[in-house]
Amino acid sequence: MSHAPDAAYRREVLDARVERWLPDLREALGLVYDDPDAVADRLLAVAAAGYAARPDDLHHLDLRRSLAPDWFQQPGTVGYAAYADRFGGTLAGVGERVGHLRDLGVTYLHLMPLLEPRPGPDDGGYAVADHRRVRADLGTVDDLRDLARLLRGEGISLCLDLVVNHVAREHPWAAAARAGDPRYRAYFRTFPDRTGPDRWEQTLPEVFPDFAPGSFTWDDELDAWVWTTFNAWQWDLDWSNPDVLVEMADVVCFLANAGAEVLRLDAIAFLWKRLGTDCQNQPEVHALTQALRCVARIACPAVVFLAEAIVGPQDLPAYLGRGRHHGKVSDLAYHNALMVHLWSMLASGDTALSSHALQQLPAPPASTAWITYVRCHDDIGWAIDDADAAAVGISGWAHRRFLADWYDGTHPGSWSRGLVFQHHPETGDKRTSGSLASLAGVEAGDPYGPDRVVLLHAVVAGWGGVPVLWMGDEVALLNDPAWAEDPAHADDNRWAHRPPMPWAPDGSLPDPYGVLPRLRDLLAARGRLPHLHAATQVEVLDPPAPGVLAVVRHHPLGAFVGLYNMTAEERRVPWSVLHATGLGQGVAVLDHLAGGRSVRSEGDQVVLPPCGASWLTDETTS
């Protein structure tokens, strides 16, 4: 029998959380602000108000999560990302499709930006005009609460975007700044003339050189230049002003109380500006994240943070916590390096570079997890590190150019049908748009295209962490041929890999390539393997055969080995490789991607079919 707790109990819980998290909060604020105690008091007031406003069912979720803080690290955790309108039309429509997600094994649903954006171009919803309203065509905040409650009842956690670097020019804070309010003008970095912007831009890279060159925009109403890293109508916030942190902490509590269980901190790498740098990955970014996380741990501890940090391999681990921030910042971060190297291995048929590069990444804190993914809503930037390339005797620049050419289909022999995104003639850099299936050869009719779709998902699902599928990839949707027909999308070919879901009248999805049941089986197998808990670290082995990626996870129940053939030819791995990991010492080795049967072998070799994958454990640990 349950009943509402009394006020004294609620106060005791709040006090205990403050006692636990206040030292971390003060530590973080002391790294950023001159008067950290005053800022801490303001943030505690925000947290207390958020706690008091939290619905009873979410208080119960907080309790359950406090008893199972590794809930998002469990092998049964599977993610899915989608645009609400392209998946279900409206928020209510998404709820009507929840059966598909449940059947696929999804326990985490990331709905792309759904807060009210600016009118006109809105960067796919990332130009937020109001943090407390939902896009009118999708529904209302009450509809959002209803959907979150429905998903929670199905065991699915809702992930929402919180754009932390900038707001739309039309946002109330920016509108007040344009109206002359000095308090809100101080939320932004403004300059009366080009002297300041010219100094900053000496070291600032351009994010969108094709259609948004530069990092500053003149605004007539503001009568000043304003910092705009991304687009002219996306104004960067000035996080050196503690008012911005306090405001954003309040937004965190609002979205958490609306039912969000994961908050994706968009463009987090850009928060802090330091003259003479590229203004990315500055130390203060991690201190600010730690402060926001402390507020969430006090007000709504069921909520975890996901860092949207698409940065170089050397900068990435800090977003899960290094040094003094170890385990104190974001709980999740995108493994962008893994995604890039998956495509690199497929195109080249070689795993030496990728195995070396992935070996260089330090293990994340055991309380955190990578988000692993094959594809997302964005373009692919070919982030191959020059030092990694040199270590295996190739040119980083040449390999990046090869990948861009391969995936836009211009390289001889390519089976990919991608599109060029943001070509920079001066540097030769070009990024790539395209759906997973079109990039993997399905659109071109390559016979191994569907196998590549499954193979790539096997790698990310066998890595540990949280594998996230992009909408439509479970049925190998191809590039949308009509992507440019919407005038709002005509200048952005990333919409080619964001096609609407082609639901049949009976609610089913066409699956012309037979990918869906294969992925269902793969994800079900993942959920049965405790070895894939995110706290068990992954170790990348040297390639055991040409074109084969091999990883091992040493779990208390025994070793797990993942073997992935990134080529369209049969490959054989010596049994000695498995024996060296501890597998096969007098017991049968089972392949969990082959229904738990004994691994296929011939003589002293394990056989991998073209574009094939194996998840191996000893029989006694299955």
XYZ file of C-alpha atoms in Angstrom:
622
model
C 0.000 0.000 0.000
C 1.430 3.377 -1.014
C 0.639 6.799 0.306
C 2.005 10.294 -0.138
C 4.943 10.952 2.187
C 4.528 13.691 4.746
C 6.276 17.035 4.512
C 8.811 16.148 7.203
C 9.993 13.108 5.262
C 10.261 15.104 2.040
C 12.296 17.742 3.865
C 14.593 15.074 5.303
C 15.236 13.667 1.830
C 15.993 17.116 0.419
C 18.361 17.930 3.285
C 20.204 14.641 2.802
C 20.683 15.343 -0.890
C 21.938 18.857 -0.225
C 24.402 17.491 2.313
C 25.644 14.981 -0.246
C 25.952 17.291 -3.271
C 26.718 20.748 -1.868
C 30.489 20.149 -1.605
C 30.651 19.156 -5.285
C 28.505 22.157 -6.202
C 30.738 24.589 -4.349
C 33.861 23.009 -5.793
C 32.572 23.459 -9.331
C 31.400 27.038 -8.824
C 34.738 27.985 -7.267
C 36.407 27.151 -10.556
C 34.236 29.611 -12.470
C 32.838 32.468 -10.383
C 34.254 35.044 -7.970
C 31.499 34.543 -5.383
C 30.700 30.818 -5.521
C 28.789 30.725 -2.247
C 26.276 33.315 -3.438
C 25.754 31.395 -6.690
C 25.407 28.142 -4.738
C 22.663 29.671 -2.597
C 20.733 30.696 -5.713
C 21.097 27.235 -7.238
C 19.968 25.535 -4.032
C 16.829 27.681 -4.124
C 16.192 26.543 -7.701
C 16.744 22.909 -6.738
C 14.432 23.169 -3.729
C 11.673 24.715 -5.833
C 12.090 22.021 -8.483
C 11.992 19.322 -5.818
C 8.826 20.753 -4.287
C 7.092 20.907 -7.683
C 8.062 17.367 -8.663
C 5.072 15.022 -9.169
C 4.717 12.088 -6.795
C 5.329 9.450 -9.472
C 8.643 11.083 -10.328
C 9.625 11.177 -6.657
C 9.047 7.406 -6.667
C 11.223 7.110 -9.769
C 13.946 9.094 -7.983
C 13.843 6.559 -5.150
C 14.073 3.567 -7.466
C 16.915 5.095 -9.432
C 18.829 5.934 -6.261
C 18.740 2.217 -5.455
C 19.851 1.283 -8.981
C 22.127 4.103 -10.133
C 23.455 1.880 -12.921
C 20.022 1.641 -14.554
C 21.261 3.164 -17.823
C 24.339 0.908 -17.884
C 22.378 -2.353 -17.961
C 22.733 -4.650 -21.005
C 18.995 -4.422 -21.576
C 19.217 -0.678 -22.191
C 18.602 0.083 -25.855
C 18.073 3.538 -27.298
C 16.159 4.932 -30.251
C 16.269 8.475 -31.656
C 13.597 10.101 -33.807
C 11.896 13.290 -34.840
C 8.488 13.215 -33.198
C 6.675 14.518 -36.280
C 8.457 12.153 -38.680
C 7.941 9.193 -36.382
C 4.381 9.709 -35.186
C 3.083 13.058 -36.427
C 2.425 14.434 -32.949
C 3.395 13.581 -29.393
C 0.158 11.631 -29.079
C 1.025 9.868 -32.330
C 4.393 8.834 -30.912
C 2.510 7.244 -28.037
C 0.416 5.274 -30.510
C 3.617 3.757 -31.971
C 5.075 2.701 -28.646
C 4.350 -0.955 -29.425
C 6.929 -0.881 -32.218
C 9.551 0.446 -29.822
C 8.672 -2.094 -27.164
C 8.873 -4.970 -29.642
C 12.268 -3.760 -30.829
C 13.545 -3.772 -27.250
C 13.816 -0.001 -26.806
C 14.121 1.334 -23.250
C 15.313 4.872 -24.050
C 13.675 7.215 -26.565
C 15.395 10.395 -27.692
C 12.912 12.716 -29.357
C 14.727 15.357 -31.343
C 14.183 19.043 -30.463
C 10.521 19.570 -29.719
C 10.531 22.798 -27.714
C 9.139 25.832 -29.489
C 11.661 27.018 -32.101
C 11.927 30.338 -33.863
C 9.760 30.871 -36.965
C 11.516 30.186 -40.241
C 14.882 28.433 -40.345
C 15.499 26.836 -36.957
C 18.494 24.484 -37.378
C 16.314 21.408 -37.084
C 14.739 22.737 -33.883
C 17.987 23.711 -32.178
C 17.123 27.407 -32.290
C 14.859 27.351 -29.219
C 12.545 30.324 -28.760
C 10.865 29.108 -25.551
C 12.112 26.441 -23.141
C 8.678 26.041 -21.578
C 6.531 25.480 -24.642
C 6.259 22.612 -27.101
C 6.040 23.071 -30.857
C 2.378 23.766 -31.540
C 2.125 21.162 -34.315
C 3.338 18.458 -31.904
C 1.122 19.281 -28.947
C 1.447 20.951 -25.576
C 3.530 20.545 -22.451
C 0.632 18.532 -21.011
C 0.870 16.217 -24.040
C 4.575 15.887 -23.328
C 3.854 14.930 -19.722
C 1.292 12.385 -20.884
C 3.717 10.837 -23.356
C 6.487 10.663 -20.763
C 4.098 8.916 -18.362
C 3.021 6.442 -21.057
C 6.630 5.675 -21.976
C 7.597 5.270 -18.331
C 4.832 2.717 -17.924
C 6.382 0.747 -20.809
C 9.842 0.915 -19.286
C 11.061 3.559 -21.742
C 12.966 6.636 -20.545
C 12.398 9.874 -22.437
C 15.431 11.862 -23.585
C 15.000 15.531 -24.528
C 17.407 18.098 -25.918
C 18.526 21.038 -23.830
C 20.452 23.457 -26.035
C 22.900 25.001 -23.607
C 25.163 27.092 -25.825
C 22.610 29.377 -27.434
C 18.994 30.470 -27.794
C 17.046 31.800 -30.743
C 17.060 35.516 -31.439
C 13.336 35.395 -30.668
C 13.765 33.830 -27.210
C 12.384 36.005 -24.365
C 15.916 36.572 -23.038
C 17.127 37.797 -26.421
C 13.950 39.817 -26.999
C 14.491 41.592 -23.691
C 18.121 42.250 -24.628
C 17.010 43.757 -27.947
C 14.495 45.904 -26.052
C 17.333 47.416 -24.015
C 17.068 45.531 -20.720
C 20.644 45.579 -19.350
C 20.092 42.458 -17.247
C 19.255 40.335 -20.270
C 21.768 42.038 -22.531
C 24.357 40.642 -20.123
C 23.153 37.120 -20.982
C 24.926 37.501 -24.345
C 28.339 38.553 -25.610
C 27.864 41.807 -27.500
C 30.339 44.207 -29.130
C 29.826 47.803 -30.297
C 32.132 47.416 -33.309
C 34.278 44.835 -35.102
C 37.343 45.300 -32.884
C 36.398 42.496 -30.509
C 34.979 40.065 -33.079
C 38.044 40.492 -35.287
C 40.344 39.555 -32.412
C 38.272 36.501 -31.461
C 37.883 35.268 -35.027
C 41.633 34.944 -35.497
C 41.376 31.536 -33.773
C 37.716 30.568 -34.221
C 36.818 27.849 -36.752
C 33.657 28.180 -38.815
C 30.987 25.598 -38.053
C 28.861 26.215 -41.149
C 31.195 27.899 -43.651
C 28.761 27.446 -46.542
C 25.703 29.200 -45.170
C 26.772 30.827 -41.880
C 30.357 32.070 -42.204
C 31.955 33.818 -39.265
C 31.003 33.723 -35.591
C 29.427 37.167 -35.054
C 26.329 38.903 -36.419
C 25.333 42.561 -36.460
C 21.834 43.124 -35.048
C 20.178 46.481 -35.729
C 17.794 46.309 -32.767
C 20.586 45.356 -30.414
C 22.806 47.987 -32.065
C 25.750 45.672 -31.591
C 27.558 42.613 -32.843
C 26.454 39.462 -31.030
C 28.265 36.142 -30.793
C 26.621 33.558 -33.099
C 28.723 30.402 -33.372
C 26.196 28.517 -35.500
C 23.679 30.751 -37.305
C 22.907 34.460 -37.263
C 19.667 33.782 -35.389
C 21.257 31.581 -32.693
C 22.749 33.815 -30.013
C 25.458 32.328 -27.803
C 24.840 32.664 -24.078
C 27.501 34.185 -21.841
C 28.080 31.544 -19.173
C 30.571 33.757 -17.364
C 27.410 35.486 -16.093
C 26.047 33.319 -13.240
C 22.504 34.445 -14.103
C 22.727 32.206 -17.181
C 23.650 29.164 -15.087
C 20.800 29.817 -12.652
C 18.300 30.221 -15.496
C 19.459 27.010 -17.164
C 19.294 25.100 -13.877
C 15.658 26.160 -13.601
C 15.029 24.858 -17.122
C 16.629 21.530 -16.140
C 14.149 21.185 -13.281
C 11.212 22.160 -15.504
C 12.014 19.561 -18.155
C 12.742 16.908 -15.524
C 9.379 17.539 -13.900
C 7.717 17.269 -17.312
C 9.037 13.708 -17.459
C 12.433 13.868 -19.143
C 14.781 11.247 -17.702
C 17.775 12.062 -19.917
C 18.783 15.573 -20.908
C 21.006 15.836 -23.965
C 23.199 18.893 -23.442
C 23.496 20.164 -26.992
C 26.588 22.069 -28.185
C 28.096 21.774 -24.717
C 31.671 21.996 -25.991
C 31.161 25.654 -26.938
C 29.993 27.063 -23.590
C 33.121 28.862 -22.467
C 34.934 31.501 -24.489
C 38.656 32.157 -24.073
C 40.521 34.594 -26.309
C 43.250 33.004 -28.389
C 41.628 29.548 -28.463
C 39.025 27.838 -30.619
C 36.573 28.366 -27.704
C 35.796 24.675 -27.454
C 36.466 22.173 -24.665
C 37.613 24.805 -22.173
C 38.029 23.584 -18.545
C 35.138 25.720 -17.343
C 32.744 23.653 -19.493
C 33.247 20.700 -17.169
C 32.913 22.794 -14.007
C 29.605 24.209 -15.272
C 28.345 20.728 -16.162
C 29.263 19.512 -12.684
C 27.280 22.381 -11.167
C 24.203 21.621 -13.282
C 24.471 17.929 -12.429
C 24.573 18.729 -8.708
C 21.330 20.689 -9.050
C 19.743 17.717 -10.823
C 21.016 15.258 -8.201
C 19.335 17.339 -5.522
C 16.038 18.099 -7.287
C 15.514 15.165 -9.644
C 18.157 12.417 -9.283
C 16.385 10.060 -11.704
C 17.665 12.348 -14.461
C 21.017 11.789 -16.160
C 22.963 14.051 -18.504
C 24.142 13.222 -22.009
C 26.971 15.364 -23.376
C 26.583 16.202 -27.060
C 30.307 16.709 -27.514
C 31.365 15.857 -31.050
C 35.014 16.601 -30.418
C 38.408 15.078 -31.068
C 39.351 11.806 -29.376
C 41.756 13.534 -27.006
C 39.030 15.876 -25.719
C 36.146 13.415 -25.551
C 36.858 11.550 -22.268
C 36.700 14.770 -20.250
C 32.945 14.974 -20.879
C 32.502 11.826 -18.774
C 34.914 13.158 -16.180
C 38.660 13.239 -15.779
C 40.825 14.414 -12.890
C 38.885 16.413 -10.322
C 35.690 15.988 -12.384
C 35.966 12.178 -12.556
C 32.418 10.801 -12.534
C 30.951 14.210 -11.660
C 29.903 15.620 -15.031
C 27.812 13.985 -17.745
C 26.668 10.413 -17.216
C 26.601 9.684 -20.949
C 28.563 10.911 -23.944
C 28.510 10.125 -27.646
C 31.257 7.809 -28.851
C 31.747 9.785 -32.040
C 35.155 8.222 -32.661
C 33.664 4.735 -32.781
C 31.022 5.855 -35.278
C 33.606 7.420 -37.604
C 35.868 4.381 -37.428
C 33.024 2.008 -38.215
C 32.565 3.730 -41.555
C 36.330 3.964 -42.055
C 36.703 0.200 -41.637
C 33.818 -0.567 -43.979
C 35.168 1.616 -46.771
C 38.798 0.543 -46.499
C 38.280 -3.079 -45.489
C 41.145 -2.481 -43.062
C 40.930 -2.433 -39.264
C 44.532 -1.528 -38.374
C 43.994 2.249 -38.166
C 40.715 1.988 -36.288
C 41.971 -0.649 -33.856
C 44.968 1.527 -33.041
C 42.887 4.700 -32.680
C 40.281 3.072 -30.439
C 43.021 1.579 -28.273
C 44.227 5.094 -27.462
C 41.005 6.193 -25.768
C 41.092 5.913 -21.982
C 38.335 3.994 -20.254
C 35.465 6.191 -19.031
C 34.580 6.284 -15.318
C 32.840 3.081 -14.277
C 29.695 4.981 -13.286
C 29.231 6.393 -16.798
C 28.591 5.024 -20.285
C 29.147 5.772 -23.926
C 26.254 6.330 -26.281
C 27.244 4.145 -29.197
C 25.632 4.675 -32.571
C 26.007 3.943 -36.246
C 24.092 6.955 -37.518
C 22.337 10.008 -36.135
C 20.424 13.015 -37.417
C 23.614 14.906 -38.291
C 26.180 14.796 -41.050
C 29.358 12.742 -40.625
C 32.608 14.658 -40.200
C 35.612 12.493 -41.012
C 37.441 12.962 -37.721
C 40.475 10.785 -38.372
C 43.367 11.897 -36.184
C 46.634 12.597 -38.017
C 48.732 11.008 -35.267
C 46.660 7.824 -35.349
C 47.008 7.639 -39.112
C 50.750 8.240 -38.974
C 51.131 5.480 -36.391
C 49.968 2.926 -38.972
C 51.835 4.501 -41.860
C 49.142 6.406 -43.722
C 48.274 10.063 -44.313
C 45.421 11.365 -42.207
C 44.507 13.995 -44.807
C 44.488 11.452 -47.630
C 42.381 8.993 -45.643
C 39.839 11.661 -44.736
C 39.582 12.615 -48.397
C 39.205 8.948 -49.367
C 36.352 8.484 -46.900
C 34.538 11.603 -48.090
C 34.896 10.494 -51.712
C 33.892 6.904 -50.944
C 30.724 7.860 -49.137
C 29.563 10.461 -51.643
C 29.932 7.732 -54.261
C 32.619 9.385 -56.378
C 35.446 6.996 -55.502
C 35.803 4.161 -58.043
C 34.102 1.005 -56.815
C 32.099 2.733 -54.104
C 28.758 1.193 -53.152
C 27.765 4.253 -51.113
C 25.165 6.831 -52.129
C 25.796 9.736 -49.782
C 25.730 13.486 -50.391
C 28.438 16.104 -49.894
C 27.741 18.403 -46.944
C 29.673 21.622 -46.251
C 32.531 21.292 -48.722
C 35.393 23.618 -47.776
C 37.487 24.147 -50.953
C 40.380 25.823 -49.132
C 41.033 22.834 -46.882
C 39.534 20.113 -49.053
C 37.359 19.103 -46.115
C 33.908 17.805 -46.912
C 31.393 16.056 -44.710
C 28.761 13.514 -45.636
C 24.999 13.206 -45.408
C 23.002 10.068 -46.114
C 20.959 7.363 -44.430
C 22.704 4.362 -42.943
C 21.274 2.031 -45.580
C 22.225 4.298 -48.480
C 25.736 4.771 -47.120
C 26.093 1.019 -46.505
C 25.299 -0.035 -50.062
C 21.613 -0.955 -49.871
C 20.503 1.813 -52.232
C 23.167 0.807 -54.757
C 21.917 -2.783 -54.682
C 25.133 -4.168 -53.240
C 24.331 -7.712 -52.034
C 26.085 -7.113 -48.713
C 24.263 -3.839 -47.985
C 21.715 -5.288 -45.522
C 24.460 -7.343 -43.853
C 26.488 -4.182 -43.289
C 23.472 -2.562 -41.603
C 23.268 -5.461 -39.138
C 27.054 -5.714 -38.730
C 27.415 -2.074 -37.705
C 24.642 -2.438 -35.153
C 26.334 -5.561 -33.807
C 29.487 -3.549 -33.128
C 27.718 -0.726 -31.282
C 25.458 -3.119 -29.347
C 28.452 -5.249 -28.363
C 30.535 -2.309 -27.186
C 28.703 -1.829 -23.905
C 27.167 1.504 -23.002
C 23.859 2.471 -24.596
C 23.410 1.588 -28.285
C 21.045 4.033 -29.995
C 19.301 3.288 -33.285
C 18.312 6.122 -35.598
C 14.701 6.063 -36.760
C 14.214 3.983 -39.873
C 17.524 2.185 -39.652
C 15.749 -0.868 -38.252
C 14.117 -1.323 -41.671
C 17.020 0.071 -43.730
C 15.271 3.233 -44.941
C 17.050 4.795 -47.916
C 17.778 8.454 -48.596
C 14.604 10.496 -48.980
C 14.459 11.470 -52.684
C 12.072 14.316 -51.841
C 14.237 15.882 -49.136
C 14.630 19.215 -50.976
C 10.953 19.692 -51.848
C 10.280 21.433 -48.543
C 11.646 24.986 -49.003
C 12.723 25.042 -45.358
C 15.027 22.070 -46.032
C 16.197 22.843 -49.559
C 19.575 24.211 -48.470
C 20.354 21.422 -46.000
C 20.841 17.949 -47.430
C 20.969 16.383 -43.976
C 17.223 16.046 -44.441
C 17.989 13.282 -46.948
C 18.650 10.963 -44.003
C 15.622 12.094 -42.014
C 12.765 10.522 -44.025
C 9.332 10.095 -42.429
C 8.581 6.612 -41.151
C 6.554 4.778 -43.830
C 3.922 3.254 -41.552
C 1.453 0.943 -43.256
C -2.284 1.420 -42.521
C -2.170 -1.511 -40.092
C 0.651 0.131 -38.107
C 3.412 -2.120 -39.424
C 6.603 -1.047 -41.135
C 7.667 -2.339 -44.553
C 10.932 -4.232 -44.182
C 12.006 -5.000 -47.763
C 15.511 -6.134 -46.827
C 14.639 -8.301 -43.824
C 16.685 -6.232 -41.368
C 14.070 -5.785 -38.624
C 13.907 -9.364 -37.267
C 17.690 -9.613 -37.371
C 18.049 -6.493 -35.244
C 15.354 -7.651 -32.831
C 17.252 -10.897 -32.301
C 20.547 -9.056 -31.893
C 19.168 -6.683 -29.258
C 17.452 -9.526 -27.417
C 20.780 -11.385 -27.315
C 22.433 -8.271 -25.895
C 19.935 -8.127 -23.038
C 20.841 -11.684 -22.021
C 24.569 -10.953 -21.703
C 25.678 -9.453 -18.363
C 29.122 -9.021 -19.939
C 27.710 -5.997 -21.781
C 27.057 -3.957 -18.633
C 28.688 -0.591 -19.288
C 30.864 -0.765 -16.178
C 32.765 -3.658 -17.787
C 35.426 -1.966 -19.871
C 36.042 -2.844 -23.493
C 39.525 -3.639 -24.749
C 40.308 -3.413 -28.458
C 42.690 -6.123 -29.634
C 45.150 -5.886 -32.476
C 43.479 -7.160 -35.666
C 43.504 -10.970 -35.489
C 42.990 -11.218 -39.261
C 42.931 -8.652 -42.085
C 39.754 -6.581 -41.892
C 38.579 -8.021 -38.570
C 37.834 -5.859 -35.537
C 38.186 -7.761 -32.263
C 37.210 -6.610 -28.776
C 37.234 -8.319 -25.387
C 35.365 -7.519 -22.183
C 36.617 -9.178 -18.980
C 33.540 -9.696 -16.812
C 33.419 -11.590 -13.493
C 31.455 -14.306 -15.303
C 34.222 -14.687 -17.865
C 35.425 -13.118 -21.089
C 33.228 -11.811 -23.884
C 34.827 -11.506 -27.312
C 33.282 -9.646 -30.231
C 34.577 -10.446 -33.694
C 33.477 -8.277 -36.608
C 34.390 -8.914 -40.231
C 34.414 -5.513 -41.928
C 35.015 -6.991 -45.371
C 32.882 -8.704 -48.014
C 35.080 -11.792 -47.914
C 35.221 -14.714 -45.498
C 37.755 -14.261 -42.705
C 39.326 -16.742 -40.290
C 40.547 -15.962 -36.779
C 43.031 -18.303 -35.060
C 41.681 -20.081 -31.995
C 44.820 -18.888 -30.201
C 43.322 -15.380 -30.168
C 40.326 -16.631 -28.183
C 42.481 -18.759 -25.889
C 44.592 -15.688 -25.073
C 41.466 -13.926 -23.753
C 40.587 -16.909 -21.553
C 37.929 -18.425 -23.807
C 37.721 -22.062 -24.831
C 39.857 -23.552 -22.094
C 38.315 -27.003 -22.119
C 34.733 -25.814 -22.614
C 32.619 -25.008 -25.652
C 32.552 -21.445 -26.940
C 29.085 -20.177 -27.801
C 28.184 -17.585 -30.417
C 25.279 -15.512 -29.131
C 24.639 -14.032 -32.575
C 24.079 -17.537 -33.903
C 21.351 -18.499 -31.467
C 23.770 -19.531 -28.723
C 25.181 -22.405 -30.760
C 28.843 -23.374 -30.712
C 31.014 -21.014 -32.685
C 31.590 -21.976 -36.280
C 35.147 -23.187 -36.718
C 37.302 -25.259 -38.991
C 40.419 -26.827 -37.570
C 42.244 -24.254 -35.483
C 40.321 -21.259 -36.880
C 37.039 -19.494 -36.203
C 35.181 -18.715 -39.433
C 33.529 -15.343 -40.003
C 31.279 -14.977 -43.061
C 31.457 -11.819 -45.190
C 30.214 -8.826 -43.160
C 29.597 -11.243 -40.292
C 29.755 -10.797 -36.512
C 30.133 -13.120 -33.537
C 29.597 -12.536 -29.810
C 31.476 -15.255 -27.988
C 31.511 -16.508 -24.400
C 32.305 -19.801 -22.760
C 29.344 -22.124 -22.413
C 29.602 -22.036 -18.628
C 29.098 -18.235 -18.529
C 26.179 -17.918 -20.925
